[in-house]
mmCIF file of C-alpha atoms in Angstrom:
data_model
loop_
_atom_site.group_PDB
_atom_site.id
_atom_site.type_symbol
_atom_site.label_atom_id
_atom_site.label_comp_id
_atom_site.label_asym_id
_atom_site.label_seq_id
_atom_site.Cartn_x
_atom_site.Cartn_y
_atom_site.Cartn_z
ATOM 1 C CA UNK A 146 0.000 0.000 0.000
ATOM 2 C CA UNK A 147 2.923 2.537 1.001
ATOM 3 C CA UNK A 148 4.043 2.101 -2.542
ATOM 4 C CA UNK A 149 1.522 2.508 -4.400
ATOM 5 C CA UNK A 150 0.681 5.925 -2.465
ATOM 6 C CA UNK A 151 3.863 7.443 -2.504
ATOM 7 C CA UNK A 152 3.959 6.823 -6.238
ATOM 8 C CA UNK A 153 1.026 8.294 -7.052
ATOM 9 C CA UNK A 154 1.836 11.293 -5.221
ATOM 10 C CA UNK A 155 5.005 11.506 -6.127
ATOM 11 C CA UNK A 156 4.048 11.211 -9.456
ATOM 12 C CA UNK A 157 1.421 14.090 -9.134
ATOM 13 C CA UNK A 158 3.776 16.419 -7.759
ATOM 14 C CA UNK A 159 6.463 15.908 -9.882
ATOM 15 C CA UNK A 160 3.392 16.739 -13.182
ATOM 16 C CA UNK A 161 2.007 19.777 -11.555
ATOM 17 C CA UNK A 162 5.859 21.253 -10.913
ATOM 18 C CA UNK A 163 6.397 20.779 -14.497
ATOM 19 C CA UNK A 164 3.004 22.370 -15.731
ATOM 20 C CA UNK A 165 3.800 25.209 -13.184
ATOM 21 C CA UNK A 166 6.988 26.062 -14.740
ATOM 22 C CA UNK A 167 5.462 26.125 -18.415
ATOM 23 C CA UNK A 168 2.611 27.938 -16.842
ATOM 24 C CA UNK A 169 3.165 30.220 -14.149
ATOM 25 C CA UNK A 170 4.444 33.819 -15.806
ATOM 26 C CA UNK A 171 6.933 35.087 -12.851
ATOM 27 C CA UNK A 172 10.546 33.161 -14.035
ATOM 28 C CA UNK A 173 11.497 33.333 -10.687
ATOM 29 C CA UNK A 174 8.619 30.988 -9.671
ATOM 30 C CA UNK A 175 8.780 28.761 -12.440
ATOM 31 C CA UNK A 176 12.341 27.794 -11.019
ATOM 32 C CA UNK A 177 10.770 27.221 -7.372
ATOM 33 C CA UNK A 178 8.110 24.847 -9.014
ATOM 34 C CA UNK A 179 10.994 23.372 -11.021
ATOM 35 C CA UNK A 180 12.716 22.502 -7.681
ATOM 36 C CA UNK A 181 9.658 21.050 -7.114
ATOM 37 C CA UNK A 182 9.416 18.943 -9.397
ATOM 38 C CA UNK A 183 13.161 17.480 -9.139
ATOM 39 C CA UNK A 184 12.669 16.344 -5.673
ATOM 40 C CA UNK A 185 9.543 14.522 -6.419
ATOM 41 C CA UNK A 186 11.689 12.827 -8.975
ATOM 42 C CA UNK A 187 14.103 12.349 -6.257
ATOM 43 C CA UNK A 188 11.219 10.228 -4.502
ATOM 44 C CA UNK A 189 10.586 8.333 -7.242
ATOM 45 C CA UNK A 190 14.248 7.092 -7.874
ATOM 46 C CA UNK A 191 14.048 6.085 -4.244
ATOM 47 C CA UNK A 192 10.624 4.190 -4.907
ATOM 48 C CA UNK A 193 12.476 2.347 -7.911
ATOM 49 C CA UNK A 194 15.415 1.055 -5.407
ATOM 50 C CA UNK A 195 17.836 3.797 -7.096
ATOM 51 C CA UNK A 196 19.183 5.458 -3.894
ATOM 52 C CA UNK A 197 22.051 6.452 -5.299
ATOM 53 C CA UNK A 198 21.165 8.311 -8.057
ATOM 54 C CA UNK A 199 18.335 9.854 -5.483
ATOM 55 C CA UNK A 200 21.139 11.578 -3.762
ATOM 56 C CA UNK A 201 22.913 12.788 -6.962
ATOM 57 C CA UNK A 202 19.668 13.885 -7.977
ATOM 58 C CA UNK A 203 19.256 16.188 -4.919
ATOM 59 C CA UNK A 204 23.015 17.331 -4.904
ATOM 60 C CA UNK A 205 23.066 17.817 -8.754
ATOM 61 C CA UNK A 206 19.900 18.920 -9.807
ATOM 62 C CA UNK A 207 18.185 20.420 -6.849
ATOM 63 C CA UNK A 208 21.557 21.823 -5.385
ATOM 64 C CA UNK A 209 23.659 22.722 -8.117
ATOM 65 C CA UNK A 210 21.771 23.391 -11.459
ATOM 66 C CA UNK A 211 18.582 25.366 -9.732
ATOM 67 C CA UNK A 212 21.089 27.447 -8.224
ATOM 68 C CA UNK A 213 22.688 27.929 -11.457
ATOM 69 C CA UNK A 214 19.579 28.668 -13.474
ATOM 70 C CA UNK A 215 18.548 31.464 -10.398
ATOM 71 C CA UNK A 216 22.234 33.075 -11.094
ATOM 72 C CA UNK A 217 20.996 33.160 -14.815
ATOM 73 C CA UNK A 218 17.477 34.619 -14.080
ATOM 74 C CA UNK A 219 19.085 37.115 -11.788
ATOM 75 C CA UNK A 220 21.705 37.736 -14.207
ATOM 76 C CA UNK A 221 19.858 38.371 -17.781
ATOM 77 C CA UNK A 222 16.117 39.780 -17.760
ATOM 78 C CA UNK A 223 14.087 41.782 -15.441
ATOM 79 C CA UNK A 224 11.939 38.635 -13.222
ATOM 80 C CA UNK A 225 8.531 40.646 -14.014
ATOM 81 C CA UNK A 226 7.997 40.821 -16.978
ATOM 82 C CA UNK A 227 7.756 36.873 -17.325
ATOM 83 C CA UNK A 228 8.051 33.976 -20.178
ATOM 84 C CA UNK A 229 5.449 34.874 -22.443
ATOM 85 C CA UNK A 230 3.809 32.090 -25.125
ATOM 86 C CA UNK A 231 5.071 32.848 -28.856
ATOM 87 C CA UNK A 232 2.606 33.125 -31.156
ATOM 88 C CA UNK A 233 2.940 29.963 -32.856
ATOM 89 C CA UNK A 234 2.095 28.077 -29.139
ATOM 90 C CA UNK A 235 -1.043 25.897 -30.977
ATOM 91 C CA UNK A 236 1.363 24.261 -33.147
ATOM 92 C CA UNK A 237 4.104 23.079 -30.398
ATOM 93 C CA UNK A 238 0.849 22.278 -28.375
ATOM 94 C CA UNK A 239 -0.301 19.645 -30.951
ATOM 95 C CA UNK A 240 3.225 18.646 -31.668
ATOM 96 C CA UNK A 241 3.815 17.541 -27.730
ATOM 97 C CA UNK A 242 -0.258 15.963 -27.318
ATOM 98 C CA UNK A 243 0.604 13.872 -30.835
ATOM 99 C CA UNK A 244 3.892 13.255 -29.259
ATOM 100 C CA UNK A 245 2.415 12.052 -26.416
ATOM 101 C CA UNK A 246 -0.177 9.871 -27.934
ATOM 102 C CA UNK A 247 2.414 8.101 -29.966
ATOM 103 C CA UNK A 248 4.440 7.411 -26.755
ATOM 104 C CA UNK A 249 1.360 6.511 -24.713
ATOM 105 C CA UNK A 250 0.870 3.947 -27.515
ATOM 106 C CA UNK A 251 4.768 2.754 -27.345
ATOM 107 C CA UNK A 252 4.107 2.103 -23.764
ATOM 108 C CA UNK A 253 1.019 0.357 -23.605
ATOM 109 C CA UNK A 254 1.284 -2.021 -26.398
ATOM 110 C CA UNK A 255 4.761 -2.775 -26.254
ATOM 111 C CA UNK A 256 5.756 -6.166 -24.857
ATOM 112 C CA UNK A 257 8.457 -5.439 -22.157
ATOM 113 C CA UNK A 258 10.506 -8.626 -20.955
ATOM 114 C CA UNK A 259 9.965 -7.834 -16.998
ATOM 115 C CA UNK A 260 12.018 -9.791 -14.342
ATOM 116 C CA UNK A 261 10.925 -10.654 -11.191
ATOM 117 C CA UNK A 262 14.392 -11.036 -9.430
ATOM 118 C CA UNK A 263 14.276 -8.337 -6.434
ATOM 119 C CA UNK A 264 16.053 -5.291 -6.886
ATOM 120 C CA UNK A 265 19.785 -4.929 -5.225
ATOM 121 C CA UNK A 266 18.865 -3.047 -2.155
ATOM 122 C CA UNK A 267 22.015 -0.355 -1.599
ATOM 123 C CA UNK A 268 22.733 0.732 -5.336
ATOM 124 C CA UNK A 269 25.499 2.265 -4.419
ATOM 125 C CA UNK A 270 28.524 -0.527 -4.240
ATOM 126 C CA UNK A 271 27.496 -2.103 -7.307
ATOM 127 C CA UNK A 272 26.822 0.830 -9.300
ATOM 128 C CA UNK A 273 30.198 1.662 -8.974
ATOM 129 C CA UNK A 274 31.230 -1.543 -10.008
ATOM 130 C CA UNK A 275 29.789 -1.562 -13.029
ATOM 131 C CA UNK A 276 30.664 1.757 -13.783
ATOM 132 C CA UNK A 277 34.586 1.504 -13.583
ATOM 133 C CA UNK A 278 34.513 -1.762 -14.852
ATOM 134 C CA UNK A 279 32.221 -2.279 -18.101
ATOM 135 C CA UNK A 280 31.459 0.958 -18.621
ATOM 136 C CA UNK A 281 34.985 2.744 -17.989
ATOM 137 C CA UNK A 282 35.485 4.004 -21.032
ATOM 138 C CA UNK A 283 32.118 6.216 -21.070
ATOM 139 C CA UNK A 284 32.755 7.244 -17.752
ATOM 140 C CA UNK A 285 36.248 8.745 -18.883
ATOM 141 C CA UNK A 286 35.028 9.980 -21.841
ATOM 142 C CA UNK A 287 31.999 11.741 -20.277
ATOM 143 C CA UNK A 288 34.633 13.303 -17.675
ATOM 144 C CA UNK A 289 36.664 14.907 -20.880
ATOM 145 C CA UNK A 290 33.175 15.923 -22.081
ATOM 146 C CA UNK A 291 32.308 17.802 -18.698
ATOM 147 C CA UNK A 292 35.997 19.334 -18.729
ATOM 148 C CA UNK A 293 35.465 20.393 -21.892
ATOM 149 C CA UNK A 294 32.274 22.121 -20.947
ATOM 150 C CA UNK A 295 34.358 24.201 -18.178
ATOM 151 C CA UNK A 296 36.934 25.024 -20.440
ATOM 152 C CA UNK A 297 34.257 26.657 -23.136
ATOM 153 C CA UNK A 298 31.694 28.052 -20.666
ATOM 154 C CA UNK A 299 34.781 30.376 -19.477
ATOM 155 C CA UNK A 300 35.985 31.204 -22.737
ATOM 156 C CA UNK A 301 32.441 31.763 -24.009
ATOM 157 C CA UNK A 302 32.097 34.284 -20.805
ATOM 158 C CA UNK A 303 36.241 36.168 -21.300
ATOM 159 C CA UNK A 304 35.304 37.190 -24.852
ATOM 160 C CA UNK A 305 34.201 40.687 -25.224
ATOM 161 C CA UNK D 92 2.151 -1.488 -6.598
ATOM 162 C CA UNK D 93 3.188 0.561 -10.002
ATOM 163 C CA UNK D 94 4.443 -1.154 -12.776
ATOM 164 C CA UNK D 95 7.003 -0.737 -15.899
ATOM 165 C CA UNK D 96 3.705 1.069 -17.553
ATOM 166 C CA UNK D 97 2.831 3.384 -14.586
ATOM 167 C CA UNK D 98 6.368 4.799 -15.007
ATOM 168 C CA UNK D 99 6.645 4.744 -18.769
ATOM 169 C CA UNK D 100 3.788 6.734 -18.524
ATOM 170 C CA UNK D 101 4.967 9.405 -16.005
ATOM 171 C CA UNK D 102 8.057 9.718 -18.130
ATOM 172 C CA UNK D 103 5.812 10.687 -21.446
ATOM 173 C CA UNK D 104 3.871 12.728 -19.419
ATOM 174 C CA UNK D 105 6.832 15.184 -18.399
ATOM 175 C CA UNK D 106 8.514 14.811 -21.515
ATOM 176 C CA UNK D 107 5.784 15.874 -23.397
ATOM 177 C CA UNK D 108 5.189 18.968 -20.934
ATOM 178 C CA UNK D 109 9.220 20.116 -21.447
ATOM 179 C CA UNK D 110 8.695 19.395 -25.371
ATOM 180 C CA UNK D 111 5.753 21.751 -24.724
ATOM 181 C CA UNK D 112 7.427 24.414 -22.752
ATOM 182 C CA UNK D 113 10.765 24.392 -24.889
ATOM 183 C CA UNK D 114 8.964 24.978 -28.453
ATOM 184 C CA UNK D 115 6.655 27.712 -26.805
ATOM 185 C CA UNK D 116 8.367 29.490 -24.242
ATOM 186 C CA UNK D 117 10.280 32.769 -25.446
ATOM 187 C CA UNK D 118 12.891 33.005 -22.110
ATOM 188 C CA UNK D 119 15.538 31.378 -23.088
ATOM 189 C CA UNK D 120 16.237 30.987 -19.430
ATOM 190 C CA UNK D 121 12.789 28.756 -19.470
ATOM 191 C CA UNK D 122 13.710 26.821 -22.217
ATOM 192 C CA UNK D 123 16.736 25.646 -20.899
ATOM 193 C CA UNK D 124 14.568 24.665 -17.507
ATOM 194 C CA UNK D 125 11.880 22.481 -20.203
ATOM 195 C CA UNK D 126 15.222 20.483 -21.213
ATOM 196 C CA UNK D 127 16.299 19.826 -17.859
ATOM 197 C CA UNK D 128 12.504 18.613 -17.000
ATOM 198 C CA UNK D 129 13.009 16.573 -20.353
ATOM 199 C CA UNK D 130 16.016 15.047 -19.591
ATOM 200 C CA UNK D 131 14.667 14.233 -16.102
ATOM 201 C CA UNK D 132 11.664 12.258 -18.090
ATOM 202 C CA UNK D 133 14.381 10.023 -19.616
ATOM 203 C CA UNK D 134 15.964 9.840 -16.356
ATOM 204 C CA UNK D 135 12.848 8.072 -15.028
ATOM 205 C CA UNK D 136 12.301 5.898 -17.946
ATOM 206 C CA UNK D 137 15.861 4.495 -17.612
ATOM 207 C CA UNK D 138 15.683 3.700 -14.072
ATOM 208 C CA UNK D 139 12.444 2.680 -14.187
ATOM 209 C CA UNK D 140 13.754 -0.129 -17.590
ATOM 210 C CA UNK D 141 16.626 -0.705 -14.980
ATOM 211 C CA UNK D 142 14.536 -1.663 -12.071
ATOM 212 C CA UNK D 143 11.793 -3.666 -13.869
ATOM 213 C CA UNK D 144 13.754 -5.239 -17.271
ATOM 214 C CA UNK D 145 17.203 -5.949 -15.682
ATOM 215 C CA UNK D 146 17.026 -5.643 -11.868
ATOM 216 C CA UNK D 147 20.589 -6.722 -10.647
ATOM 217 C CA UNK D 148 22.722 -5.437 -13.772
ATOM 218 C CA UNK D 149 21.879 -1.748 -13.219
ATOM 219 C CA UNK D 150 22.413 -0.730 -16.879
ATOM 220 C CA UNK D 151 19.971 2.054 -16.946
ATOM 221 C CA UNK D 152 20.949 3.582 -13.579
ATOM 222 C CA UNK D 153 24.635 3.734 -15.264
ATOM 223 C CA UNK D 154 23.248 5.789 -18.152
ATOM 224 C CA UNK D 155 20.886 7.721 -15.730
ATOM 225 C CA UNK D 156 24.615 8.830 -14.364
ATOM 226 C CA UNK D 157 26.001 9.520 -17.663
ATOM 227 C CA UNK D 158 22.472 12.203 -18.359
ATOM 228 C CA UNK D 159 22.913 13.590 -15.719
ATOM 229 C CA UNK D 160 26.541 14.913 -16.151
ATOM 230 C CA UNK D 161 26.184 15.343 -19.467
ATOM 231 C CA UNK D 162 22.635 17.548 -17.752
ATOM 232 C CA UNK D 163 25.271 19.563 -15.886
ATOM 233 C CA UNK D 164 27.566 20.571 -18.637
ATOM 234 C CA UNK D 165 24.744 21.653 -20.704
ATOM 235 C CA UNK D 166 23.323 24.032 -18.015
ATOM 236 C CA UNK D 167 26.659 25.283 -17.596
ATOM 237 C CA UNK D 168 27.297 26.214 -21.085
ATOM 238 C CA UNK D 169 23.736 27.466 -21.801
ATOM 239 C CA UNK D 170 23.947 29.884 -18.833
ATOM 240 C CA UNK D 171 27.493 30.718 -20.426
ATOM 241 C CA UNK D 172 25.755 31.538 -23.729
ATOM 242 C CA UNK D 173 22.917 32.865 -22.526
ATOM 243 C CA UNK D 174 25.022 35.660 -20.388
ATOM 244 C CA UNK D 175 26.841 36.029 -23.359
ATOM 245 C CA UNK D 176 24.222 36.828 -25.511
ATOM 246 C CA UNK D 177 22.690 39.103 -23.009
ATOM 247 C CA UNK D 178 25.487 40.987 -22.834
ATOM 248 C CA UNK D 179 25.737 41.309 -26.474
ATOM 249 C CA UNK D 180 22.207 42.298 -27.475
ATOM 250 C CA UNK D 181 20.655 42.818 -24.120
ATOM 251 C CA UNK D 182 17.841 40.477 -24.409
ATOM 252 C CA UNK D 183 16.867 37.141 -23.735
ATOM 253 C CA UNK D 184 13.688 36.431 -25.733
ATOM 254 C CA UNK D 185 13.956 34.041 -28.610
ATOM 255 C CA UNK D 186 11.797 36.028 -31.043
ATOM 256 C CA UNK D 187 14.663 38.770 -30.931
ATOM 257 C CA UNK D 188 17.444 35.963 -30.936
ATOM 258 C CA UNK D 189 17.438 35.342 -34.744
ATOM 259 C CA UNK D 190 21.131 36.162 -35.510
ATOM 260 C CA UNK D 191 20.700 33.022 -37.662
ATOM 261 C CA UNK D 192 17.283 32.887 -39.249
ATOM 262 C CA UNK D 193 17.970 32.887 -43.396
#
């Protein structure tokens, strides 16, 4: 029962932080609900047995990139006057509901081969196992990638 | 107790309400939030694969790892280019972005 309750709830708070931040016209808000929203999906990786990545999600996302996108709100355009809709907002409306509909389909019909071995129970030891052992060479490649991303986020910024 | 579906279908839903948000929205600063709530979708769909298809190998919490730094360098460089631009033309709406547009 616990489960199935924290799930749902989860799951509802994680939608309505999401349709807050397209909604809601303050930008400063819409990053609030967007917190939100990341720590419900925090909840949810822990209902999936992912604890793990439920702490990176609250120590990346929550702590580090909300933070980030408030510097940039702060930082660029005045928080009143909002996120307006562009004019062509029926068309990217129909584009995301058929978008939907096709994945909703995807979903539903497809047969997915699910196991019924339990879940390891602390993620944590054998994520890293797996990590520096099969899948090494992403995981260096993916640390150039985020070095890389340093190095041209301050040159972007020193050229005037 | 929620299945694979339950989940697959949370994960549309959100993605679908980033697609949304990133085609309409004309902050750039909002934009950039729709792709994080986008790649947080897939983030839920590969756990959610990981717990349900393949429960002990952990495949999709590895690449759940892997989105979310590659998550973190994006936001980084956006804000870069964002402040960038800002300082350049002194705007951030996407209808006056259009250094581009042919």
């Amino acid at each position: 029962m616990v489960p199935v309750i924290a799930f749902w709830s989860l799951a509802a708070l994680a939608v309505v932080g999401a349709l807050l931040v397209v909604a809601v016209r303050n930008v400063f808000r819409a990053a609030l609900f967007l917190v939100l929203s990341f720590l419900a999906i925090a909840g949810l990786f822990l209902t999936l047995h992912a604890d793990f990545l439920a702490a990176a999600q609250v120590l990346i996302y929550v702590g580090a990139i909300s933070v980030l996108l408030v510097f940039g709100i702060m930082l660029t355009s005045d928080v009143q006057r909002g996120s307006p809709n562009s004019s062509l907002w029926l068309p990217g409306l129909a584009i995301a509901v058929l978008l939907f509909f096709v994945l909703a389909l995807a979903f539903t019909q497809g047969a997915w081969p699910v196991a019924e071995a339990t879940p390891l129970s602390p993620t944590t030891g054998p994520l890293a196992e797996v990590l520096f052992n099969r899948w090494v060479l992403a995981f260096e490649v993916v640390s150039v990638l985020l070095l890389a991303a340093v190095i041209g986020a301050v040159a972007v910024m020193r050229r005037r | 107790m929620p299945g694979l579906t339950e989940y697959l279908l949370l994960s549309a839903v959100l993605f679908t309400i980033g697609l949304y948000g990133a085609l309409v929205k004309r902050n750039v600063v909002v934009v950039l939030m729709c792709v994080e709530i986008m790649l947080n979708a897939v983030n839920i769909a590969m756990v959610a694969f990981s717990r349900f298809v393949v429960p002990v190998e952990l495949t999709g919490q590895v690449f759940a790892v892997f989105i979310m730094t590659v998550a973190a360098a994006e936001v980084a460089l956006g804000l870069a280019i964002i402040l960038a631009l800002y300082a350049h033309r002194g705007t951030v709406d996407t209808t006056n972005i259009d250094l581009m547009k042919f």
